Every structure is written in structure tokens, then in C-alpha cells.
Amino acid sequence: MTFSIVLYDPNLEAWGVGVASKYLAVGSVVPWAKPGVGAIATQAFANTRYGPEGLSLLEKYDAKEVVRRLTESDPRREVRQLGVVDSRGGSFAFTGAQCHEYAGHIVGTYFTVQGNILAGEDVLQAMARVAESRGPIHRRLLDALKAGEARGGDRRGKQSAAILVVKASDEETGPMAVGRYVDLRVDDDPEPLRKLEDLVNMWESTFMRDELVSVKDHVKEIEEALRRLGYSDLRTWIEENNYESELPRPEGRSFLLHGRGLP
């Protein structure tokens, strides 16, 4: 009833899980991750203990051993499905023999994709191709889910989706203080992946710092946009839209001016 991807980005040193399902609030069940440790997707007749117990095991063992230990101790393992990527990007997965068809998984370099009650194997193959591509980890997670859905996805329909990405950080406040780089969920929507993409776009506008520019180079455009929105100054707009961390610095006058940020 679910398809998911677990992925490691060695350049960003980040671990992530993307998931979509005909199930209410799938983001509360499937994705588990810890910075520097790894990531886990637990699904089918999901054993949610696989999440915290698996992360604890990943502190000591690689992905294959963690999957073995979790499933061997579970008397209902044949109805479970599990994908794991460890601290070094090693990956392994398990699909129980009694998971509803179509059910299966693909394990590759730095990733695993898995699903059950799918339209077919094409769903996983499409996701795997995206996992092997390049780009920001949160975008690859989203694009993999979209690719799976385009191939039929969960054959029962659509309801919820989520993306979780973790990485180490020295931030003192906000979600990054506990390593949550991206944590977005759509719990109940007729088009959850479309809504999730809207949230990803909003997250990029709010938190990404790879498009810093000089405010002095765009004064006219900024002033015109502020007038259209009814603001008298840039600082007020920044504070009302939660961009305080991107306030212009006196020495550099840098500010996030993303294409989906200030109109």
C-alpha cells in the first residue's frame, strides 16, 4: 500500500526517506532517520519498532546486518517490508513473502526503493533511475516519488506523502538544531505529491542558502515588489515571512532572493 525511497547523499552527508501511499499520514509511520547514523523505511504491515530499534542498531552495524536482526526477531516478518541505508551509504532491503502483490524492492549504490500493492515492477524501476541521478537529495526523493506515481504508484490510489532528510548541523534553533534538514508531510490530500512539491518549493524559498545575492544589485526590483505587496520596507516583509535568518549582513548585504520567495 506504499512506495518509498531511502537515499544517502555523500556530498551533503545527508540521509533521507521519501514515501507516498493510499494511507492516512504515512509520514508518521514509514520514515525514520538520524544524522550520521542512517535512514529507514518500514512499511507494508509496518512494524514501527523497526524505526527506533533499527536506528539504534545502525549505531553498531551495517544495513544488511540491521535488516537481518530486525526481521529474524519478528514472527510476522513475512508481511513486513523494510529498506535501510547505513552511515556509509550501504543499503539493504527486505520484502516479506506474504506482502500484497505487487511487492518488491531494488537495492543500489547509496539507495533502496521498495513498495507493495503497486501497479507493477515499473514503479520501482522508475524510482531507481531517479535515485541514480544527480541533484539535491530532497529533489531526488520527490522526483523518485513522482516517477513512481507516473508508472501507476499505489494501485489503490493516493492519500498522503512525506519527505524526511537529516544531516548534522551546528544550528542552535529550529529543526536543524536536531538535524532535521527537511521534514515535510501531506497527511490527507487527493493529490499528495502535487501538494508535497508545493511544500518543497516553499521550503527552498525559506531555508535554502545557495542563492545568496547582493541586495544592492536588486534595489529597484525589491522596492517595486514591496509596493505591490503593500510593505514600506524590506525588514518588515522579512520578519512577517520568517526570513529573519537571512537578514542583510552589514558587511555583505547578502539576502536570500529565491525565485519563489519575494515576488
PDB file of N, CA, C and O in Angstrom, residues 30-85:
ATOM      1  N   VAL A  30       6.289   5.568   8.212  1.00  0.00           N
ATOM      2  CA  VAL A  30       7.340   4.957   7.385  1.00  0.00           C
ATOM      3  C   VAL A  30       8.737   5.520   7.605  1.00  0.00           C
ATOM      4  O   VAL A  30       9.690   4.774   7.787  1.00  0.00           O
ATOM      5  N   PRO A  31       8.959   6.859   7.543  1.00  0.00           N
ATOM      6  CA  PRO A  31      10.337   7.378   7.523  1.00  0.00           C
ATOM      7  C   PRO A  31      10.956   7.551   8.904  1.00  0.00           C
ATOM      8  O   PRO A  31      10.358   8.118   9.819  1.00  0.00           O
ATOM      9  N   TRP A  32      12.203   7.071   9.025  1.00  0.00           N
ATOM     10  CA  TRP A  32      13.000   7.233  10.240  1.00  0.00           C
ATOM     11  C   TRP A  32      14.435   7.533   9.819  1.00  0.00           C
ATOM     12  O   TRP A  32      14.962   6.899   8.908  1.00  0.00           O
ATOM     13  N   ALA A  33      15.068   8.483  10.477  1.00  0.00           N
ATOM     14  CA  ALA A  33      16.441   8.818  10.110  1.00  0.00           C
ATOM     15  C   ALA A  33      17.129   9.553  11.250  1.00  0.00           C
ATOM     16  O   ALA A  33      16.480  10.241  12.046  1.00  0.00           O
ATOM     17  N   LYS A  34      18.460   9.412  11.292  1.00  0.00           N
ATOM     18  CA  LYS A  34      19.263  10.095  12.300  1.00  0.00           C
ATOM     19  C   LYS A  34      20.577  10.526  11.674  1.00  0.00           C
ATOM     20  O   LYS A  34      21.250   9.731  11.010  1.00  0.00           O
ATOM     21  N   PRO A  35      20.971  11.803  11.866  1.00  0.00           N
ATOM     22  CA  PRO A  35      22.219  12.280  11.256  1.00  0.00           C
ATOM     23  C   PRO A  35      23.424  11.443  11.671  1.00  0.00           C
ATOM     24  O   PRO A  35      23.570  11.074  12.837  1.00  0.00           O
ATOM     25  N   GLY A  36      24.270  11.112  10.697  1.00  0.00           N
ATOM     26  CA  GLY A  36      25.469  10.348  10.972  1.00  0.00           C
ATOM     27  C   GLY A  36      25.240   8.876  11.223  1.00  0.00           C
ATOM     28  O   GLY A  36      26.198   8.120  11.415  1.00  0.00           O
ATOM     29  N   VAL A  37      23.986   8.451  11.216  1.00  0.00           N
ATOM     30  CA  VAL A  37      23.645   7.062  11.538  1.00  0.00           C
ATOM     31  C   VAL A  37      23.021   6.337  10.349  1.00  0.00           C
ATOM     32  O   VAL A  37      23.457   5.259   9.960  1.00  0.00           O
ATOM     33  N   GLY A  38      21.984   6.930   9.749  1.00  0.00           N
ATOM     34  CA  GLY A  38      21.350   6.288   8.610  1.00  0.00           C
ATOM     35  C   GLY A  38      19.872   6.602   8.527  1.00  0.00           C
ATOM     36  O   GLY A  38      19.363   7.481   9.222  1.00  0.00           O
ATOM     37  N   ALA A  39      19.184   5.865   7.643  1.00  0.00           N
ATOM     38  CA  ALA A  39      17.758   6.091   7.410  1.00  0.00           C
ATOM     39  C   ALA A  39      17.057   4.766   7.161  1.00  0.00           C
ATOM     40  O   ALA A  39      17.653   3.808   6.645  1.00  0.00           O
ATOM     41  N   ILE A  40      15.765   4.734   7.496  1.00  0.00           N
ATOM     42  CA  ILE A  40      14.970   3.511   7.438  1.00  0.00           C
ATOM     43  C   ILE A  40      13.580   3.833   6.923  1.00  0.00           C
ATOM     44  O   ILE A  40      12.981   4.840   7.311  1.00  0.00           O
ATOM     45  N   ALA A  41      13.048   2.952   6.073  1.00  0.00           N
ATOM     46  CA  ALA A  41      11.635   2.979   5.703  1.00  0.00           C
ATOM     47  C   ALA A  41      11.029   1.655   6.139  1.00  0.00           C
ATOM     48  O   ALA A  41      11.498   0.585   5.733  1.00  0.00           O
ATOM     49  N   THR A  42       9.997   1.699   6.985  1.00  0.00           N
ATOM     50  CA  THR A  42       9.308   0.494   7.423  1.00  0.00           C
ATOM     51  C   THR A  42       7.863   0.575   6.960  1.00  0.00           C
ATOM     52  O   THR A  42       7.173   1.558   7.226  1.00  0.00           O
ATOM     53  N   GLN A  43       7.383  -0.457   6.240  1.00  0.00           N
ATOM     54  CA  GLN A  43       6.067  -0.361   5.611  1.00  0.00           C
ATOM     55  C   GLN A  43       5.431  -1.731   5.433  1.00  0.00           C
ATOM     56  O   GLN A  43       5.806  -2.666   6.105  1.00  0.00           O
ATOM     57  N   ALA A  44       4.443  -1.842   4.527  1.00  0.00           N
ATOM     58  CA  ALA A  44       3.539  -2.986   4.400  1.00  0.00           C
ATOM     59  C   ALA A  44       2.726  -3.036   5.700  1.00  0.00           C
ATOM     60  O   ALA A  44       2.193  -2.007   6.114  1.00  0.00           O
ATOM     61  N   PHE A  45       2.647  -4.175   6.389  1.00  0.00           N
ATOM     62  CA  PHE A  45       2.055  -4.172   7.728  1.00  0.00           C
ATOM     63  C   PHE A  45       3.167  -3.663   8.648  1.00  0.00           C
ATOM     64  O   PHE A  45       3.827  -4.436   9.348  1.00  0.00           O
ATOM     65  N   ALA A  46       3.346  -2.343   8.613  1.00  0.00           N
ATOM     66  CA  ALA A  46       4.560  -1.717   9.156  1.00  0.00           C
ATOM     67  C   ALA A  46       4.756  -2.018  10.635  1.00  0.00           C
ATOM     68  O   ALA A  46       3.862  -1.800  11.453  1.00  0.00           O
ATOM     69  N   ASN A  47       5.943  -2.490  10.937  1.00  0.00           N
ATOM     70  CA  ASN A  47       6.365  -2.636  12.325  1.00  0.00           C
ATOM     71  C   ASN A  47       7.106  -1.349  12.670  1.00  0.00           C
ATOM     72  O   ASN A  47       8.277  -1.184  12.321  1.00  0.00           O
ATOM     73  N   THR A  48       6.443  -0.418  13.333  1.00  0.00           N
ATOM     74  CA  THR A  48       7.067   0.878  13.608  1.00  0.00           C
ATOM     75  C   THR A  48       8.244   0.760  14.569  1.00  0.00           C
ATOM     76  O   THR A  48       9.079   1.665  14.635  1.00  0.00           O
ATOM     77  N   ARG A  49       8.347  -0.358  15.284  1.00  0.00           N
ATOM     78  CA  ARG A  49       9.521  -0.561  16.139  1.00  0.00           C
ATOM     79  C   ARG A  49      10.797  -0.687  15.314  1.00  0.00           C
ATOM     80  O   ARG A  49      11.889  -0.449  15.817  1.00  0.00           O
ATOM     81  N   TYR A  50      10.641  -1.068  14.046  1.00  0.00           N
ATOM     82  CA  TYR A  50      11.811  -1.134  13.171  1.00  0.00           C
ATOM     83  C   TYR A  50      12.499   0.231  13.075  1.00  0.00           C
ATOM     84  O   TYR A  50      13.700   0.294  12.810  1.00  0.00           O
ATOM     85  N   GLY A  51      11.731   1.312  13.253  1.00  0.00           N
ATOM     86  CA  GLY A  51      12.306   2.646  13.165  1.00  0.00           C
ATOM     87  C   GLY A  51      13.317   2.929  14.263  1.00  0.00           C
ATOM     88  O   GLY A  51      14.535   2.979  14.007  1.00  0.00           O
ATOM     89  N   PRO A  52      12.870   3.107  15.508  1.00  0.00           N
ATOM     90  CA  PRO A  52      13.807   3.419  16.585  1.00  0.00           C
ATOM     91  C   PRO A  52      14.797   2.292  16.883  1.00  0.00           C
ATOM     92  O   PRO A  52      15.971   2.556  17.142  1.00  0.00           O
ATOM     93  N   GLU A  53      14.333   1.044  16.825  1.00  0.00           N
ATOM     94  CA  GLU A  53      15.249  -0.069  17.084  1.00  0.00           C
ATOM     95  C   GLU A  53      16.285  -0.188  15.975  1.00  0.00           C
ATOM     96  O   GLU A  53      17.463  -0.473  16.234  1.00  0.00           O
ATOM     97  N   GLY A  54      15.861   0.058  14.748  1.00  0.00           N
ATOM     98  CA  GLY A  54      16.795  -0.015  13.631  1.00  0.00           C
ATOM     99  C   GLY A  54      17.853   1.067  13.686  1.00  0.00           C
ATOM    100  O   GLY A  54      19.036   0.819  13.429  1.00  0.00           O
ATOM    101  N   LEU A  55      17.448   2.294  14.061  1.00  0.00           N
ATOM    102  CA  LEU A  55      18.419   3.380  14.183  1.00  0.00           C
ATOM    103  C   LEU A  55      19.425   3.082  15.294  1.00  0.00           C
ATOM    104  O   LEU A  55      20.611   3.391  15.166  1.00  0.00           O
ATOM    105  N   SER A  56      18.949   2.480  16.366  1.00  0.00           N
ATOM    106  CA  SER A  56      19.863   2.099  17.444  1.00  0.00           C
ATOM    107  C   SER A  56      20.866   1.047  16.956  1.00  0.00           C
ATOM    108  O   SER A  56      22.067   1.137  17.241  1.00  0.00           O
ATOM    109  N   LEU A  57      20.389   0.084  16.193  1.00  0.00           N
ATOM    110  CA  LEU A  57      21.272  -0.953  15.657  1.00  0.00           C
ATOM    111  C   LEU A  57      22.267  -0.375  14.657  1.00  0.00           C
ATOM    112  O   LEU A  57      23.411  -0.841  14.566  1.00  0.00           O
ATOM    113  N   LEU A  58      21.847   0.640  13.900  1.00  0.00           N
ATOM    114  CA  LEU A  58      22.738   1.256  12.917  1.00  0.00           C
ATOM    115  C   LEU A  58      23.918   1.973  13.568  1.00  0.00           C
ATOM    116  O   LEU A  58      24.891   2.298  12.892  1.00  0.00           O
ATOM    117  N   GLU A  59      23.834   2.212  14.851  1.00  0.00           N
ATOM    118  CA  GLU A  59      24.975   2.785  15.573  1.00  0.00           C
ATOM    119  C   GLU A  59      26.138   1.788  15.627  1.00  0.00           C
ATOM    120  O   GLU A  59      27.298   2.185  15.788  1.00  0.00           O
ATOM    121  N   LYS A  60      25.820   0.483  15.441  1.00  0.00           N
ATOM    122  CA  LYS A  60      26.835  -0.563  15.577  1.00  0.00           C
ATOM    123  C   LYS A  60      27.047  -1.378  14.310  1.00  0.00           C
ATOM    124  O   LYS A  60      28.150  -1.873  14.079  1.00  0.00           O
ATOM    125  N   TYR A  61      25.979  -1.543  13.506  1.00  0.00           N
ATOM    126  CA  TYR A  61      26.044  -2.498  12.400  1.00  0.00           C
ATOM    127  C   TYR A  61      25.728  -1.846  11.060  1.00  0.00           C
ATOM    128  O   TYR A  61      25.156  -0.754  10.995  1.00  0.00           O
ATOM    129  N   ASP A  62      26.049  -2.563   9.972  1.00  0.00           N
ATOM    130  CA  ASP A  62      25.726  -2.052   8.643  1.00  0.00           C
ATOM    131  C   ASP A  62      24.276  -2.382   8.280  1.00  0.00           C
ATOM    132  O   ASP A  62      23.556  -3.065   9.035  1.00  0.00           O
ATOM    133  N   ALA A  63      23.839  -1.897   7.122  1.00  0.00           N
ATOM    134  CA  ALA A  63      22.434  -2.028   6.729  1.00  0.00           C
ATOM    135  C   ALA A  63      21.989  -3.484   6.643  1.00  0.00           C
ATOM    136  O   ALA A  63      20.899  -3.845   7.111  1.00  0.00           O
ATOM    137  N   LYS A  64      22.809  -4.346   6.036  1.00  0.00           N
ATOM    138  CA  LYS A  64      22.424  -5.749   5.878  1.00  0.00           C
ATOM    139  C   LYS A  64      22.228  -6.433   7.217  1.00  0.00           C
ATOM    140  O   LYS A  64      21.248  -7.160   7.419  1.00  0.00           O
ATOM    141  N   GLU A  65      23.128  -6.187   8.147  1.00  0.00           N
ATOM    142  CA  GLU A  65      23.015  -6.815   9.459  1.00  0.00           C
ATOM    143  C   GLU A  65      21.818  -6.277  10.237  1.00  0.00           C
ATOM    144  O   GLU A  65      21.136  -7.033  10.956  1.00  0.00           O
ATOM    145  N   VAL A  66      21.529  -4.999  10.083  1.00  0.00           N
ATOM    146  CA  VAL A  66      20.368  -4.412  10.766  1.00  0.00           C
ATOM    147  C   VAL A  66      19.077  -5.032  10.243  1.00  0.00           C
ATOM    148  O   VAL A  66      18.190  -5.397  11.022  1.00  0.00           O
ATOM    149  N   VAL A  67      18.965  -5.179   8.931  1.00  0.00           N
ATOM    150  CA  VAL A  67      17.775  -5.817   8.360  1.00  0.00           C
ATOM    151  C   VAL A  67      17.653  -7.247   8.868  1.00  0.00           C
ATOM    152  O   VAL A  67      16.559  -7.699   9.247  1.00  0.00           O
ATOM    153  N   ARG A  68      18.760  -7.974   8.906  1.00  0.00           N
ATOM    154  CA  ARG A  68      18.721  -9.350   9.390  1.00  0.00           C
ATOM    155  C   ARG A  68      18.246  -9.428  10.833  1.00  0.00           C
ATOM    156  O   ARG A  68      17.372 -10.236  11.174  1.00  0.00           O
ATOM    157  N   ARG A  69      18.804  -8.581  11.680  1.00  0.00           N
ATOM    158  CA  ARG A  69      18.455  -8.626  13.101  1.00  0.00           C
ATOM    159  C   ARG A  69      16.992  -8.227  13.334  1.00  0.00           C
ATOM    160  O   ARG A  69      16.300  -8.837  14.177  1.00  0.00           O
ATOM    161  N   LEU A  70      16.519  -7.232  12.626  1.00  0.00           N
ATOM    162  CA  LEU A  70      15.138  -6.786  12.816  1.00  0.00           C
ATOM    163  C   LEU A  70      14.144  -7.850  12.356  1.00  0.00           C
ATOM    164  O   LEU A  70      13.167  -8.147  13.053  1.00  0.00           O
ATOM    165  N   THR A  71      14.376  -8.403  11.191  1.00  0.00           N
ATOM    166  CA  THR A  71      13.403  -9.344  10.630  1.00  0.00           C
ATOM    167  C   THR A  71      13.465 -10.723  11.295  1.00  0.00           C
ATOM    168  O   THR A  71      12.423 -11.357  11.491  1.00  0.00           O
ATOM    169  N   GLU A  72      14.650 -11.181  11.654  1.00  0.00           N
ATOM    170  CA  GLU A  72      14.752 -12.508  12.264  1.00  0.00           C
ATOM    171  C   GLU A  72      14.062 -12.573  13.623  1.00  0.00           C
ATOM    172  O   GLU A  72      13.596 -13.643  14.033  1.00  0.00           O
ATOM    173  N   SER A  73      13.993 -11.458  14.306  1.00  0.00           N
ATOM    174  CA  SER A  73      13.358 -11.446  15.624  1.00  0.00           C
ATOM    175  C   SER A  73      11.858 -11.134  15.550  1.00  0.00           C
ATOM    176  O   SER A  73      11.192 -11.053  16.588  1.00  0.00           O
ATOM    177  N   ASP A  74      11.319 -10.999  14.343  1.00  0.00           N
ATOM    178  CA  ASP A  74       9.918 -10.610  14.150  1.00  0.00           C
ATOM    179  C   ASP A  74       9.129 -11.814  13.624  1.00  0.00           C
ATOM    180  O   ASP A  74       9.317 -12.240  12.488  1.00  0.00           O
ATOM    181  N   PRO A  75       8.208 -12.360  14.416  1.00  0.00           N
ATOM    182  CA  PRO A  75       7.444 -13.526  13.963  1.00  0.00           C
ATOM    183  C   PRO A  75       6.520 -13.223  12.778  1.00  0.00           C
ATOM    184  O   PRO A  75       6.085 -14.145  12.090  1.00  0.00           O
ATOM    185  N   ARG A  76       6.248 -11.942  12.521  1.00  0.00           N
ATOM    186  CA  ARG A  76       5.379 -11.569  11.397  1.00  0.00           C
ATOM    187  C   ARG A  76       6.179 -10.925  10.276  1.00  0.00           C
ATOM    188  O   ARG A  76       5.645 -10.157   9.478  1.00  0.00           O
ATOM    189  N   ARG A  77       7.434 -11.286  10.164  1.00  0.00           N
ATOM    190  CA  ARG A  77       8.301 -10.649   9.171  1.00  0.00           C
ATOM    191  C   ARG A  77       7.824 -10.832   7.736  1.00  0.00           C
ATOM    192  O   ARG A  77       8.123 -10.004   6.878  1.00  0.00           O
ATOM    193  N   GLU A  78       7.094 -11.895   7.452  1.00  0.00           N
ATOM    194  CA  GLU A  78       6.697 -12.148   6.064  1.00  0.00           C
ATOM    195  C   GLU A  78       5.634 -11.182   5.551  1.00  0.00           C
ATOM    196  O   GLU A  78       5.339 -11.162   4.358  1.00  0.00           O
ATOM    197  N   VAL A  79       5.059 -10.371   6.443  1.00  0.00           N
ATOM    198  CA  VAL A  79       4.119  -9.340   5.982  1.00  0.00           C
ATOM    199  C   VAL A  79       4.747  -7.954   6.092  1.00  0.00           C
ATOM    200  O   VAL A  79       4.076  -6.939   5.915  1.00  0.00           O
ATOM    201  N   ARG A  80       6.043  -7.900   6.376  1.00  0.00           N
ATOM    202  CA  ARG A  80       6.741  -6.618   6.527  1.00  0.00           C
ATOM    203  C   ARG A  80       7.535  -6.273   5.273  1.00  0.00           C
ATOM    204  O   ARG A  80       7.889  -7.142   4.475  1.00  0.00           O
ATOM    205  N   GLN A  81       7.855  -4.996   5.183  1.00  0.00           N
ATOM    206  CA  GLN A  81       8.770  -4.515   4.156  1.00  0.00           C
ATOM    207  C   GLN A  81       9.665  -3.461   4.789  1.00  0.00           C
ATOM    208  O   GLN A  81       9.214  -2.644   5.583  1.00  0.00           O
ATOM    209  N   LEU A  82      10.952  -3.487   4.394  1.00  0.00           N
ATOM    210  CA  LEU A  82      11.934  -2.663   5.088  1.00  0.00           C
ATOM    211  C   LEU A  82      13.056  -2.263   4.141  1.00  0.00           C
ATOM    212  O   LEU A  82      13.554  -3.089   3.380  1.00  0.00           O
ATOM    213  N   GLY A  83      13.431  -0.985   4.169  1.00  0.00           N
ATOM    214  CA  GLY A  83      14.581  -0.504   3.413  1.00  0.00           C
ATOM    215  C   GLY A  83      15.497   0.267   4.347  1.00  0.00           C
ATOM    216  O   GLY A  83      15.020   1.080   5.148  1.00  0.00           O
ATOM    217  N   VAL A  84      16.806   0.029   4.272  1.00  0.00           N
ATOM    218  CA  VAL A  84      17.757   0.644   5.196  1.00  0.00           C
ATOM    219  C   VAL A  84      18.990   1.129   4.432  1.00  0.00           C
ATOM    220  O   VAL A  84      19.515   0.415   3.571  1.00  0.00           O
ATOM    221  N   VAL A  85      19.460   2.333   4.768  1.00  0.00           N
ATOM    222  CA  VAL A  85      20.745   2.836   4.304  1.00  0.00           C
ATOM    223  C   VAL A  85      21.555   3.235   5.531  1.00  0.00           C
ATOM    224  O   VAL A  85      21.056   3.962   6.399  1.00  0.00           O
TER     225      VAL A  85
END
